[in-house]
Short mmCIF file of C-alpha atoms and ligand atoms in Angstrom, two decimals:
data_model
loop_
_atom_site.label_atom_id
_atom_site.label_comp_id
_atom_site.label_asym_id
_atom_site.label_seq_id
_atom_site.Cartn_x
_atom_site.Cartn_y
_atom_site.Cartn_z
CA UNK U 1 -79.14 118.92 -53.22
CA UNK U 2 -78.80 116.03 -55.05
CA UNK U 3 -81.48 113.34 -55.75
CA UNK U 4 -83.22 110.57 -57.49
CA UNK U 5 -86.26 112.20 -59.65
CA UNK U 6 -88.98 110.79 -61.29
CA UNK U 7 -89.92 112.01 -64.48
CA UNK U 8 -91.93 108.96 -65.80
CA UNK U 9 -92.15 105.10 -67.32
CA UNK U 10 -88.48 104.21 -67.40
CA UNK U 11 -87.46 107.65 -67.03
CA UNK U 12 -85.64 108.40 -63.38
CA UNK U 13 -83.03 111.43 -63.27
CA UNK U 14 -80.84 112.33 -60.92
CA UNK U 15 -81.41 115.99 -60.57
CA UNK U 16 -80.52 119.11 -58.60
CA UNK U 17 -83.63 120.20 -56.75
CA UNK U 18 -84.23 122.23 -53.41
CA UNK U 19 -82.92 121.30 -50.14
CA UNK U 20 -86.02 119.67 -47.51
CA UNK U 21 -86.78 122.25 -44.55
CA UNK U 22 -88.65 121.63 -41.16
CA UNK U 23 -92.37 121.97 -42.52
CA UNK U 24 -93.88 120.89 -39.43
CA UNK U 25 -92.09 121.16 -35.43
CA UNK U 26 -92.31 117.22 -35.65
CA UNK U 27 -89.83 116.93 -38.26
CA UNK U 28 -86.43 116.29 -38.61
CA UNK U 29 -84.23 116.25 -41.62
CA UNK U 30 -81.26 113.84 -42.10
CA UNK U 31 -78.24 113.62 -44.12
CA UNK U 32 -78.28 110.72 -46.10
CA UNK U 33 -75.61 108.47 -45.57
CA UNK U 34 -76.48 105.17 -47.68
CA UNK U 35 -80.00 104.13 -49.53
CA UNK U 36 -80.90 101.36 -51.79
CA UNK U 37 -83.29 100.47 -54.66
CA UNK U 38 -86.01 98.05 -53.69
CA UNK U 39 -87.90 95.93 -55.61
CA UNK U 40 -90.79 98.33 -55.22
CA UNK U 41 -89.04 101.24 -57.00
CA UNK U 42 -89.27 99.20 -60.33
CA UNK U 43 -92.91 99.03 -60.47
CA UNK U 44 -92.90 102.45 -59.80
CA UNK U 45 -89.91 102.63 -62.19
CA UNK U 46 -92.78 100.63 -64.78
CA UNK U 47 -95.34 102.99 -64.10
CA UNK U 48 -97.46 99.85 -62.73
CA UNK U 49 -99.15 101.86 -59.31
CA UNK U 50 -101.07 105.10 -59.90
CA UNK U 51 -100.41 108.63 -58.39
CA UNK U 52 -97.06 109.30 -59.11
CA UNK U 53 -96.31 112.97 -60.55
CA UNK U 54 -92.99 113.97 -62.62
CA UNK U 55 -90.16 115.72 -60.27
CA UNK U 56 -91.44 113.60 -57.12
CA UNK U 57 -88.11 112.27 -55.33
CA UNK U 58 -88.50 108.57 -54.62
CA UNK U 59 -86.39 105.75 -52.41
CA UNK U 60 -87.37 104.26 -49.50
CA UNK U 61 -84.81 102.54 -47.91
CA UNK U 62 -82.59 105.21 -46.22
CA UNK U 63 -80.26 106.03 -43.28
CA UNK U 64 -78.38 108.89 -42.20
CA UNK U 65 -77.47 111.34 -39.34
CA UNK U 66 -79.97 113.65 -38.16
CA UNK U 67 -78.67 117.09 -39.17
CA UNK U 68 -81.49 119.31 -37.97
CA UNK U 69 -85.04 118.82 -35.58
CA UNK U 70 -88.19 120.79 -35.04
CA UNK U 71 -88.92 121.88 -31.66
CA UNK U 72 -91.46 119.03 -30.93
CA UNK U 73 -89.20 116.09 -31.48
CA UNK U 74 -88.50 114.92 -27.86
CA UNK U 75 -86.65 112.02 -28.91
CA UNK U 76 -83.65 112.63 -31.53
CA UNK U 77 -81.02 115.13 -31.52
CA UNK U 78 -78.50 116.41 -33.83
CA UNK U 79 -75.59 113.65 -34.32
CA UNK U 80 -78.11 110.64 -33.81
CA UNK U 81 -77.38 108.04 -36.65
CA UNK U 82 -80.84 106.38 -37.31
CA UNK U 83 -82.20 104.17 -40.04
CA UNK U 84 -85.41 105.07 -41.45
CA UNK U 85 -88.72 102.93 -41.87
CA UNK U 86 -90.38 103.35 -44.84
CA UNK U 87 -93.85 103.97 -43.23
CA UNK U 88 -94.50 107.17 -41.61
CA UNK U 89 -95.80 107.18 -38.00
CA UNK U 90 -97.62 109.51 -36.17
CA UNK U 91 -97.17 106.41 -32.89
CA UNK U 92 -100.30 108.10 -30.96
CA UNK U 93 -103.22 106.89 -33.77
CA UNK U 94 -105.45 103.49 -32.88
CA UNK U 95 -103.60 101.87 -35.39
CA UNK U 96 -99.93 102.57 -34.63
CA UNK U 97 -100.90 101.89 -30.89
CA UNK U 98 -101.83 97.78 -31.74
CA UNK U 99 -98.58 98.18 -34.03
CA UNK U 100 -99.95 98.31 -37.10
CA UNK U 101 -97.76 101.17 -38.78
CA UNK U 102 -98.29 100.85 -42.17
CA UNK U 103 -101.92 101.39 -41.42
CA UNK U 104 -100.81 104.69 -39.31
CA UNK U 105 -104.12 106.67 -39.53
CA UNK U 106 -102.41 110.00 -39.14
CA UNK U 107 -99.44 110.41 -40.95
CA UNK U 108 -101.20 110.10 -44.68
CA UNK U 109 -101.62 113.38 -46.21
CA UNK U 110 -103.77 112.23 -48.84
CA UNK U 111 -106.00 110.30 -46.62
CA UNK U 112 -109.11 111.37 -48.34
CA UNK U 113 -108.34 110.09 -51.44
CA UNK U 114 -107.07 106.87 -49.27
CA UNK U 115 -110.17 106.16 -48.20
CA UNK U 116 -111.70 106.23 -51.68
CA UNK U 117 -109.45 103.75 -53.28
CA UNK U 118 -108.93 101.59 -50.16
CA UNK U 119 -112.18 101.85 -47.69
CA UNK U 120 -109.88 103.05 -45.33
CA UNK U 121 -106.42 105.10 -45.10
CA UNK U 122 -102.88 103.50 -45.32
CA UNK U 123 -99.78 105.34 -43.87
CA UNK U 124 -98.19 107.99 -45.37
CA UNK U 125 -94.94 106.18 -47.37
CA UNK U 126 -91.67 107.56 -48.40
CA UNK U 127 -91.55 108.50 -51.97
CA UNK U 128 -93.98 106.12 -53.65
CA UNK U 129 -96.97 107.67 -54.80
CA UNK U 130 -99.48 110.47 -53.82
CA UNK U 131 -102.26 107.75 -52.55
CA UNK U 132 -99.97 107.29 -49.79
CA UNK U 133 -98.86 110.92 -49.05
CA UNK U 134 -96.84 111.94 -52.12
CA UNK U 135 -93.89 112.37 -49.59
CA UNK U 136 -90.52 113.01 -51.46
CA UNK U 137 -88.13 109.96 -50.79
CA UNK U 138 -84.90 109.47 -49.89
CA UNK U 139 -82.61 108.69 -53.01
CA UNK U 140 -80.94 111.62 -52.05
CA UNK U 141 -78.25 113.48 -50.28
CA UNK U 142 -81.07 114.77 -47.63
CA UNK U 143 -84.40 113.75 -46.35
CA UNK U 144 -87.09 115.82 -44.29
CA UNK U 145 -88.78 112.89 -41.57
CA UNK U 146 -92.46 113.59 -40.77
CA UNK U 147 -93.58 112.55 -37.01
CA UNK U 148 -89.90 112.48 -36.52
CA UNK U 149 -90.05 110.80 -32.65
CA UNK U 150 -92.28 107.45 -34.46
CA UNK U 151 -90.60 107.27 -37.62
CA UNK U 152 -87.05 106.25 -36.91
CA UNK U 153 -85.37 103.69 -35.66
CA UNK U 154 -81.79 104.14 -33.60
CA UNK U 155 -79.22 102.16 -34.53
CA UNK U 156 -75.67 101.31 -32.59
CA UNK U 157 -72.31 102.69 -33.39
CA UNK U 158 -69.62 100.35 -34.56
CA UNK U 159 -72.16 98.33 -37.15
CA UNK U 160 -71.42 99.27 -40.98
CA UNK U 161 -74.65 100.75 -42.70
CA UNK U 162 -74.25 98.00 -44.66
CA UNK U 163 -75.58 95.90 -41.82
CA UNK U 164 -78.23 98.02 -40.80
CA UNK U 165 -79.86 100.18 -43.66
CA UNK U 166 -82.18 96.78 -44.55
CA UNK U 167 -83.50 97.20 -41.47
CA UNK U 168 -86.37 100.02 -42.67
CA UNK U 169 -87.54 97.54 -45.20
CA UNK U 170 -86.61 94.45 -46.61
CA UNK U 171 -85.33 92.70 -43.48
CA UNK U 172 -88.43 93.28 -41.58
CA UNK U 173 -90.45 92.78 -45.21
CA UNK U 174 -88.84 89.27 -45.45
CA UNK U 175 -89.35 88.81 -41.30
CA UNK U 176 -92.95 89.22 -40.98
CA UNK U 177 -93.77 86.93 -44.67
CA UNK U 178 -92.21 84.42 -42.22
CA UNK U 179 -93.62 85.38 -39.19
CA UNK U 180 -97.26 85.83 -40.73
CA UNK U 181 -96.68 81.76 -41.64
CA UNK U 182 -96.83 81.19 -38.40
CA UNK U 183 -93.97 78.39 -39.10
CA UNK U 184 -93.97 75.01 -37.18
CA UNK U 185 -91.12 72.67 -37.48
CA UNK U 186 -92.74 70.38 -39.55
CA UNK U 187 -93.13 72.50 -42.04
CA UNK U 188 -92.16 73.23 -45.21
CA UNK U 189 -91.94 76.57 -46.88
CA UNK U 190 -92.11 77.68 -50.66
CA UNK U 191 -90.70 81.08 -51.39
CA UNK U 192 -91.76 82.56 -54.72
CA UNK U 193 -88.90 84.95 -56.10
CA UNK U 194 -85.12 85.16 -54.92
CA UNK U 195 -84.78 88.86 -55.13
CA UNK U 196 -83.77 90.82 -51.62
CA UNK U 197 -87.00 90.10 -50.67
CA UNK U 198 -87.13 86.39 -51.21
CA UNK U 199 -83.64 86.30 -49.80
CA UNK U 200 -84.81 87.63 -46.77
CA UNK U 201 -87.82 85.83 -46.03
CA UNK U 202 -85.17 82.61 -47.00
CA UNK U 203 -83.10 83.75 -44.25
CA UNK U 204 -86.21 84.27 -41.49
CA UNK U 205 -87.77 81.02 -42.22
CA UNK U 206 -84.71 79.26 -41.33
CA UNK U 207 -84.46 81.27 -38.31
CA UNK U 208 -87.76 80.58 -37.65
CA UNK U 209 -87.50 76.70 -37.72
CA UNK U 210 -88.74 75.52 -40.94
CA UNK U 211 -87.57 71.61 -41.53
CA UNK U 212 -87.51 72.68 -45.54
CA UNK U 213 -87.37 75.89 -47.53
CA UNK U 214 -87.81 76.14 -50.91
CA UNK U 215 -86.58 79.04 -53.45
CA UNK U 216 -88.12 79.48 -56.75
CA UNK U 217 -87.02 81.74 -59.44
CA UNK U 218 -85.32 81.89 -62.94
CA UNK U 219 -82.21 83.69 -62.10
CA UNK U 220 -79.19 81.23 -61.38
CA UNK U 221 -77.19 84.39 -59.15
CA UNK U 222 -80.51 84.31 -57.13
CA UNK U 223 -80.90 81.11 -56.97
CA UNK U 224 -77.32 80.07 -55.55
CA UNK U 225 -77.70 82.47 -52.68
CA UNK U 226 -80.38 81.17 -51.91
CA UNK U 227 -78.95 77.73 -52.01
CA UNK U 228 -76.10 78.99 -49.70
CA UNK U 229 -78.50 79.99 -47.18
CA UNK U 230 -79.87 76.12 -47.35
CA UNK U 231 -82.89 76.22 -49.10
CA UNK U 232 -83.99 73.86 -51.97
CA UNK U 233 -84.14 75.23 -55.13
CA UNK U 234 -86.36 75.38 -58.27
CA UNK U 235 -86.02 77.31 -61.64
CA UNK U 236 -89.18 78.08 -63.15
CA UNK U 237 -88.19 77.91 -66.58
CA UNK U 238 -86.58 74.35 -66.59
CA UNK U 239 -89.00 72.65 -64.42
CA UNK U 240 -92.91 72.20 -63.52
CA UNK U 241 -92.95 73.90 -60.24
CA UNK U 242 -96.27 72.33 -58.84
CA UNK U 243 -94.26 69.18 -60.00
CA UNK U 244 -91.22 69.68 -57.93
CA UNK U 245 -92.72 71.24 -54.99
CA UNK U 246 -95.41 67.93 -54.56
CA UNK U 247 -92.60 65.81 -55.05
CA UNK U 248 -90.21 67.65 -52.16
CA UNK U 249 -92.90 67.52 -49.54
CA UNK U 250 -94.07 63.45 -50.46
CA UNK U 251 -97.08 64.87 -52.70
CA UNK U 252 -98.71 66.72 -49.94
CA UNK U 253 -97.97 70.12 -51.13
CA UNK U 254 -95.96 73.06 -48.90
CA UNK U 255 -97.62 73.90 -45.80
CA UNK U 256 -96.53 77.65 -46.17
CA UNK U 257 -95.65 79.71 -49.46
CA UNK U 258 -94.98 83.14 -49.27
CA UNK U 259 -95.51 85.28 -52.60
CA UNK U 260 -91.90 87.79 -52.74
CA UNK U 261 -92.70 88.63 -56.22
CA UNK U 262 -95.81 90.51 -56.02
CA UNK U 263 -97.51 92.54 -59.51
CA UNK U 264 -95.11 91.99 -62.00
CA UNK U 265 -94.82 88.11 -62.20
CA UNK U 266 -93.05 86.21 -65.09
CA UNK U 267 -94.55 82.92 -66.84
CA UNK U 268 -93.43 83.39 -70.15
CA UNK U 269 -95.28 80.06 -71.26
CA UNK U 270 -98.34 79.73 -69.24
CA UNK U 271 -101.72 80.70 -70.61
CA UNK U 272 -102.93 82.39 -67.52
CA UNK U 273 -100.14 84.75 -67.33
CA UNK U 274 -99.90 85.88 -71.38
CA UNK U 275 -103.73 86.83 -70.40
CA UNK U 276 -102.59 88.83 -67.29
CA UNK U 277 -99.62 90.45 -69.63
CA UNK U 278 -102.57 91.39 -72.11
CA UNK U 279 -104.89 92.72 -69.36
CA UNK U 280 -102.32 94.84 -67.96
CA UNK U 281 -101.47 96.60 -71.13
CA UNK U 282 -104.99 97.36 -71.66
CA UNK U 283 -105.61 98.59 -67.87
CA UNK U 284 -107.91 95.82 -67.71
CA UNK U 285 -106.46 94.14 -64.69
CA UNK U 286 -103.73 95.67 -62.76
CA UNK U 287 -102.10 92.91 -61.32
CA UNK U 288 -100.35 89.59 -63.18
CA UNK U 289 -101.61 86.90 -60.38
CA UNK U 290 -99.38 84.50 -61.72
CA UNK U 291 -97.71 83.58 -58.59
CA UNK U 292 -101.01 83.69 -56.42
CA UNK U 293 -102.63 81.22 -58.78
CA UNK U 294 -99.79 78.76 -58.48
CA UNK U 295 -99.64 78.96 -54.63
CA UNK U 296 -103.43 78.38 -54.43
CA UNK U 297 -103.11 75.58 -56.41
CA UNK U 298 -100.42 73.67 -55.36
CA UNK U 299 -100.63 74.61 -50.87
CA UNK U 300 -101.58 72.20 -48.69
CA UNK U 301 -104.89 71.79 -47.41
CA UNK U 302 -104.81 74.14 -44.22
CA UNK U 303 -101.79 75.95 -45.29
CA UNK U 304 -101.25 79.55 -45.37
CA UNK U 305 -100.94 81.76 -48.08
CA UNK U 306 -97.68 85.30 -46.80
CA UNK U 307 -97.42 87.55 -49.33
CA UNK U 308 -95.37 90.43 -48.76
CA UNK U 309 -95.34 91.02 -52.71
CA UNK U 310 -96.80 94.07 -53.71
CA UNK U 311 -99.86 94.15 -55.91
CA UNK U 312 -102.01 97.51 -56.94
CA UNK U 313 -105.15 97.18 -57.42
CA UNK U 314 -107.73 94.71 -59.47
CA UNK U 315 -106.62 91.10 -59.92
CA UNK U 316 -108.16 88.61 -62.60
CA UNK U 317 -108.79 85.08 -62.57
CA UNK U 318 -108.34 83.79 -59.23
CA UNK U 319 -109.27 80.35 -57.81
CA UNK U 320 -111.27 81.67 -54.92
CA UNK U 321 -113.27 78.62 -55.17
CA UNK U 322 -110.24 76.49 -54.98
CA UNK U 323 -108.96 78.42 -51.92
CA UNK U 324 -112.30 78.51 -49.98
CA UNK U 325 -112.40 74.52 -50.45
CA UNK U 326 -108.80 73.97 -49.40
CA UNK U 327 -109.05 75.93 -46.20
CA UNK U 328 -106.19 78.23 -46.89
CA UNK U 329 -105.45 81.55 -44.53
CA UNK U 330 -104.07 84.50 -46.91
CA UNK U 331 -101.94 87.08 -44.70
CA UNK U 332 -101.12 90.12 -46.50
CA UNK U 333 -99.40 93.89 -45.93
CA UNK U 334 -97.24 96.70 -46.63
CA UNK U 335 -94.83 95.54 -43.64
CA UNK U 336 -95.03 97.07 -40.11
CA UNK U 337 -91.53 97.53 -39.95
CA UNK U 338 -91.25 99.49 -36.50
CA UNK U 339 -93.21 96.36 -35.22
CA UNK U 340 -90.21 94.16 -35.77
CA UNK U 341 -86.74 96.06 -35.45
CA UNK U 342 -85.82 95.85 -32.25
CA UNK U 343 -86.03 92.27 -32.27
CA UNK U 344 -83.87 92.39 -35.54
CA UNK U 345 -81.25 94.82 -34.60
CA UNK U 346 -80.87 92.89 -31.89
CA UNK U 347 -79.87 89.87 -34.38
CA UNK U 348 -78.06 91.65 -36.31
CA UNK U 349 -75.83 92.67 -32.61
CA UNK U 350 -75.27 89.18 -31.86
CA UNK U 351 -74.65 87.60 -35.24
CA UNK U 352 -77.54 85.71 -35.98
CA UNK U 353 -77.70 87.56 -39.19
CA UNK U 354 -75.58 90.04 -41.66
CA UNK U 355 -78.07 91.25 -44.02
CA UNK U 356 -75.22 93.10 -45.73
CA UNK U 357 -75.18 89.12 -47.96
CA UNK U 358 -77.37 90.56 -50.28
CA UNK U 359 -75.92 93.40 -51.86
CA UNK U 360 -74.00 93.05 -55.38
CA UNK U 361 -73.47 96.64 -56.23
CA UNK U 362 -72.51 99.72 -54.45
CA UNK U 363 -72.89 103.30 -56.65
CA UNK U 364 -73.15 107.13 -56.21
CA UNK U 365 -76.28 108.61 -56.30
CA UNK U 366 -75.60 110.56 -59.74
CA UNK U 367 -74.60 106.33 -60.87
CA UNK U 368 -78.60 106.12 -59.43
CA UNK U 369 -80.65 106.16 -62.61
CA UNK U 370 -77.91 103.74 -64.56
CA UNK U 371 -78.51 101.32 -61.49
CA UNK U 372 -82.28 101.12 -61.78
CA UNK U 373 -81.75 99.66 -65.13
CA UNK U 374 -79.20 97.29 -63.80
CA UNK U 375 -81.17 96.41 -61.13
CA UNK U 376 -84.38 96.07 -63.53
CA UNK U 377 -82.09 93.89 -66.11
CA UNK U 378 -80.68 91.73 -63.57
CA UNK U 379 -77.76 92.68 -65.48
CA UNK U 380 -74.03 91.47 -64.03
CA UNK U 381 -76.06 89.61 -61.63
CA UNK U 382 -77.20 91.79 -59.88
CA UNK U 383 -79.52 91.44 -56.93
CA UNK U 384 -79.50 94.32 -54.58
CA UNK U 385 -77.79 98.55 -55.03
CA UNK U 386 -77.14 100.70 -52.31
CA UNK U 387 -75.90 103.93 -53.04
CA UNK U 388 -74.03 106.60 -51.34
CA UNK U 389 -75.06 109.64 -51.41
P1 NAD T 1 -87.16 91.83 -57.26
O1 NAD T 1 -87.87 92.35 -58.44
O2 NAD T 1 -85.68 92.00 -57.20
O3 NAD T 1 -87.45 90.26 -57.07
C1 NAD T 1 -88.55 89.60 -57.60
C2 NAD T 1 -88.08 88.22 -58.01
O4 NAD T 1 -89.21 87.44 -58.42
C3 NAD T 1 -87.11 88.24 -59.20
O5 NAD T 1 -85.92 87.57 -58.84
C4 NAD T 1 -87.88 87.49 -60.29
O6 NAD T 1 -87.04 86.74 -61.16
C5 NAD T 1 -88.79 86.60 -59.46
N1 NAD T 1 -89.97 86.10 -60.18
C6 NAD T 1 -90.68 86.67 -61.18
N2 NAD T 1 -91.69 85.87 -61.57
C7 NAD T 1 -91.63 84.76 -60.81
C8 NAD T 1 -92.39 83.55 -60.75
N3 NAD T 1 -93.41 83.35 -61.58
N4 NAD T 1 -92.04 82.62 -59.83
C9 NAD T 1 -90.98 82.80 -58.99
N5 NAD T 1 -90.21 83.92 -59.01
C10 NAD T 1 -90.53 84.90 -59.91
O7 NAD T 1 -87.87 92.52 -56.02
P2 NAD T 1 -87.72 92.45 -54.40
O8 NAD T 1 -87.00 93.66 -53.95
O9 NAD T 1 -87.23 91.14 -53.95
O10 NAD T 1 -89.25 92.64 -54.01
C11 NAD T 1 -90.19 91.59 -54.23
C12 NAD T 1 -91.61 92.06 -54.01
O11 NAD T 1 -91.77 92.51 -52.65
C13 NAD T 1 -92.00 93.27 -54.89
O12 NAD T 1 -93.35 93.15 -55.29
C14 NAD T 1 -91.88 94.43 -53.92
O13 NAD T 1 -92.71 95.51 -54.31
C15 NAD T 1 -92.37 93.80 -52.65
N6 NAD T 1 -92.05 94.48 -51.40
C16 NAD T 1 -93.02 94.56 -50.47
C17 NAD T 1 -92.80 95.15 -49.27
C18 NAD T 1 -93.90 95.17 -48.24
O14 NAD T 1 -93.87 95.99 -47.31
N7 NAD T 1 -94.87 94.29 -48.31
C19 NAD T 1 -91.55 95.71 -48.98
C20 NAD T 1 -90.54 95.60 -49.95
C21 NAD T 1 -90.79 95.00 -51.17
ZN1 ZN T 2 -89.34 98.65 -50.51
#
């Protein structure tokens, strides 16, 4: 088959490589029908998170038809059309009994070394790294599911893929940054990055009953959606953010900000981050706390601190001091998708929401590696790629 390859920094192929088979009798394997390029592919994309090997098949967001099953998957058959969550789940471990799936105990098959980076084990992941199970991902024309009966979730005929595919990631991603800020409807909320993410979480605050939301980023495209949606908006480069954001909410500060940019922050002209871009080089410091800094800073006293935004491993330079003293509550994770998509697919049934808003660009798989740099670029403003396998 066909499929999205990793070969190294700024190097993805799309290359012929061996059908998936049932390894285990609680797979199943599905036929890829659509599959998109997230945000977290470029830091992969970047070489920014450890444990990735050359040839592994990456993508994460991914839904298809289920084309084969082992004999101890109870509950899909041949012909169901399912999207896929990009945490594996065993549903019978501690953790993925309270709902915590991306902290599935089971379904990691490089636990051990898991528990040496992290204290404790993380789920297994579609293609994104060997930490978390150096499963092969689903940019591509087939997929083999692990723990087949936990890890899927069954979506209704007569909805476009479009609609739904967002469902096993950045829909529930941008959901539970929202959720986690616990939003009253006083409240204002600052968003940090307009990418699918952002865009998301934009769309789930409202939803959720914020009186204000706020968009920051650099990229005008990004920016207007997120406009349309009827949030305020700031660009980064042509204003002081801590500026704008204490004069929207009468010098008080946001209540809630949510981080959607994660690792890879820009700041072009601050201090703190040309440190962070120096540190990073050097493996110093593997994350550029830009963002984190700023949201510390400028939150309200009391206010929470969502960040869905991904970030690896060591972090330099932040005001713990300054967040101990204001009170703030930081809520953090990989998302727990399952946790949230019934609720969602449910919205997405009765119109509440169309997450298909965010896509710009629709490609064939062998278009794939072209569309990474696109998507990296921001070129022909671009914001989110699905592609069709
Ligand atoms: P993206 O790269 O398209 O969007 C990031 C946006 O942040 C860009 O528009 C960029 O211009 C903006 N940005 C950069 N520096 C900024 C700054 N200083 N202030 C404000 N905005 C800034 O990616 P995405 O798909 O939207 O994903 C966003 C983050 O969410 C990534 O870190 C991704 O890995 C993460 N993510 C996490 C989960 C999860 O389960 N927690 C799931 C999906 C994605
Ligand atoms: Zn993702």
């Amino acid at each position: 088959m066909k499929a999205l390859v990793w070969h190294g920094k700024q190097d993805i192929r799309c290359d012929n490589v061996p059908d998936p088979e049932i390894e285990d009798q609680k797979d199943a394997i599905i036929k890829v029908t659509s599959c998109a390029i997230c945000g977290s592919d470029l830091h992969l994309f970047h070489n920014m998170i450890p444990a990735m090997k050359p040839g592994d098949v990456v993508g994460h967001e991914m839904m298809g038809e289920v084309v084969e099953v082992g004999s101890e998957v109870s509950k899909l058959k041949k012909g169901d059309r399912i999207v896929v969550p990009f945490t594996i789940n065993c549903d019978e471990c501690d953790q993925c009994r309270r709902g915590n799936y991306s902290l599935c105990e089971r379904s990691n098959r490089n636990g051990e070394l898991a528990d040496k980076v992290f204290g404790h084990r993380t789920a297994g992941l579609f293609g994104y790294t060997h930490l978390t199970g150096g499963y092969q991902g689903g940019q591509a024309e087939y997929l083999r599911v692990p723990f087949a009966d936990g890890t899927h979730i069954k979506v209704p005929d007569g909805i476009s893929d479009e609609q739904l595919l967002f469902l096993g990631d950045i829909f529930p991603t941008g959901w539970q940054a929202a959720v986690q800020c616990d939003i009253q409807r006083t409240d204002t909320v600052a968003i940090w990055g307009a990418g699918p993410v952002g865009q998301m979480a934009i769309r789930s605050a409202i939803i959720l009953g914020a009186k204000q939301v706020v968009a920051i980023d650099r990229l005008g495209d990004r920016l207007s959606m997120a406009a349309a949606a009827g949030a305020e908006t700031i660009n980064f480069e042509d204003e002081s953010v801590i500026d704008r954001l204490n004069d929207l909410t009468g010098g008080r500060g946001p209540d809630k900000c949510i981080d959607a940019v994660g690792m890879e922050a820009h700041a072009s002209s601050h201090m703190d981050s040309m440190m962070d871009r120096v540190k990073q080089a050097t493996m110093m410091a593997n994350d550029r706390a830009h963002v984190l800094r700023e949201m510390i800073y400028v939150c309200r006293g009391g206010g929470v601190l969502s960040i869905p935004g991904v970030y690896a491993g060591l972090m330099d330079k932040v005001p713990f001091g300054m967040a101990m003293n204001k009170g703030l509550t930081f809520r953090m994770g990989q998302t727990h998708v399952r946790r949230w998509t019934d609720d969602l697919t449910r919205r997405i049934e009765e119109g509440q929401i169309d997450p298909s808003f965010v896509i710009t660009h629709t490609a064939t798989l062998e278009e794939g590696p072209g569309m990474y740099r696109v998507f990296e670029q921001k070129q022909d403003s671009c914001i989110k790629v699905i592609l069709k396998p």
